[in-house]
Amino acid sequence: MNDGLPTTMAALFKPGPVAGLQLIETPVPHHGDDDVLIRVLLTGLCGTDLHIHAWDDWARSAVRTPLIPGHECVGRIVATGSAVTGLHEGQIVGVEGHLTCGRCEQCRAGARHLCLRNTNLGVHTDGVFAEYVAVPAANVWVHGDRVPLEVASIFDPLGNAVHAATTHPISGMSVLITGAGPIGLMAAQICARMGARAVVITDISSYRLGLAEHIDVTPATAPQAGPDELRAAGGTPLGFDIGLEMSGAPEALQTMLDAVSPGGRIVALGLPSKDTSVDWADISTRMLNIQGVSGRRIPETWRSVAALVANGLDPSFVITHKFRYDQHVEAFATAAGGKAGKVLLDWA
Ligand SMILES: [Zn+2]
Ligand SMILES: [Zn+2]
């Protein structure tokens, strides 16, 4: 079937509902008529992967094992299924990790990001932490010639950042971002570029806030900087027009509610790793708007990301580490440790 290709590959594997990952040798996946087979070159470690690695409450509730995790990648097409058109061997591609059904009401209405039968690559089906991955051709994004490989490898989280930052008009607004992980940092960069009046970004990690010095935003240390200090830092005594919650940290959720203005608009992207509560009365009495955001709009966000990069957006400042795949233990420890931005695994 896969002429000229190896029959087995290296992969990071979670055999069952336990913490950690194993490096194994496993068969190269079969690709169906509508699929392409990709030789994975670089993968990104995402917060989702850290949840899966640690096997926390969220992972227990959401993830199916056995599993090869991972969903952020750049790779090269090495084989195409018999029904695939418009794609060919050798193309450098990324992968949309949401595997949508294409048939439900949401998909047919053009809202694939809200698919009723969505499954996620590397969460429900085998993902990209491997030398090869087979994915539906419909989920492939072909990169332009001039996109550096490392930037191409983070198009997925950059898409999260673009999706979150473009949920509401940004020009002229004051924006608070809680969480200076790679997505928060990239969202801050995009908000500044799109003409926000002020962008304040918080984190508990001074290392991560240090990365914010590469872009034109105001870093603030949590939890020391409370809602009043944050408003002052943003020059917005009434409160922020827009909040992007990128941390999932329980303390940050309440800070966010308190720091936005009455009627403020909050975009919620961070995943809490444990049960948490917020003051619901605050949302009601201060007439706050909360919009959940997950993944990307398909394919609109991919187009926006490609256009921003083609027009000079350089998000590579968030990439701080690159490890070979067989250094996965060190890579995951680094990503979980707070002294890292985006951590890449090299499978080439
Ligand atoms: Zn991700
Ligand atoms: Zn669907």
CSV table of N, CA, C and O and ligand atoms in Angstrom, one decimal, residues 46 48 71-72 156-157 160, ligand 1:
chain,number,residue,atom,x,y,z
A,46,CYS,N,1.2,21.1,23.0
A,46,CYS,CA,0.1,22.0,23.3
A,46,CYS,C,-0.3,21.8,24.8
A,46,CYS,O,0.0,20.7,25.4
A,48,THR,N,-3.2,21.0,25.6
A,48,THR,CA,-3.9,19.7,25.6
A,48,THR,C,-3.1,18.5,25.8
A,48,THR,O,-3.4,17.6,26.5
A,71,HIS,N,-1.4,17.1,18.0
A,71,HIS,CA,-2.2,17.6,16.9
A,71,HIS,C,-1.6,18.8,16.2
A,71,HIS,O,-2.1,19.2,15.1
A,72,GLU,N,-0.5,19.3,16.7
A,72,GLU,CA,0.1,20.5,16.0
A,72,GLU,C,1.3,20.0,15.3
A,72,GLU,O,2.3,19.4,15.9
A,156,ASP,N,-1.5,25.9,13.9
A,156,ASP,CA,-2.7,25.5,14.7
A,156,ASP,C,-2.9,26.4,15.9
A,156,ASP,O,-3.9,27.0,16.0
A,157,PRO,N,-1.9,26.5,16.8
A,157,PRO,CA,-2.1,27.4,18.0
A,157,PRO,C,-2.2,28.9,17.5
A,157,PRO,O,-2.9,29.7,18.2
A,160,ASN,N,-5.7,29.4,16.9
A,160,ASN,CA,-6.4,29.7,18.1
A,160,ASN,C,-6.3,31.1,18.5
A,160,ASN,O,-7.3,31.8,18.9
B,1,ZN,ZN,-3.0,22.7,20.3
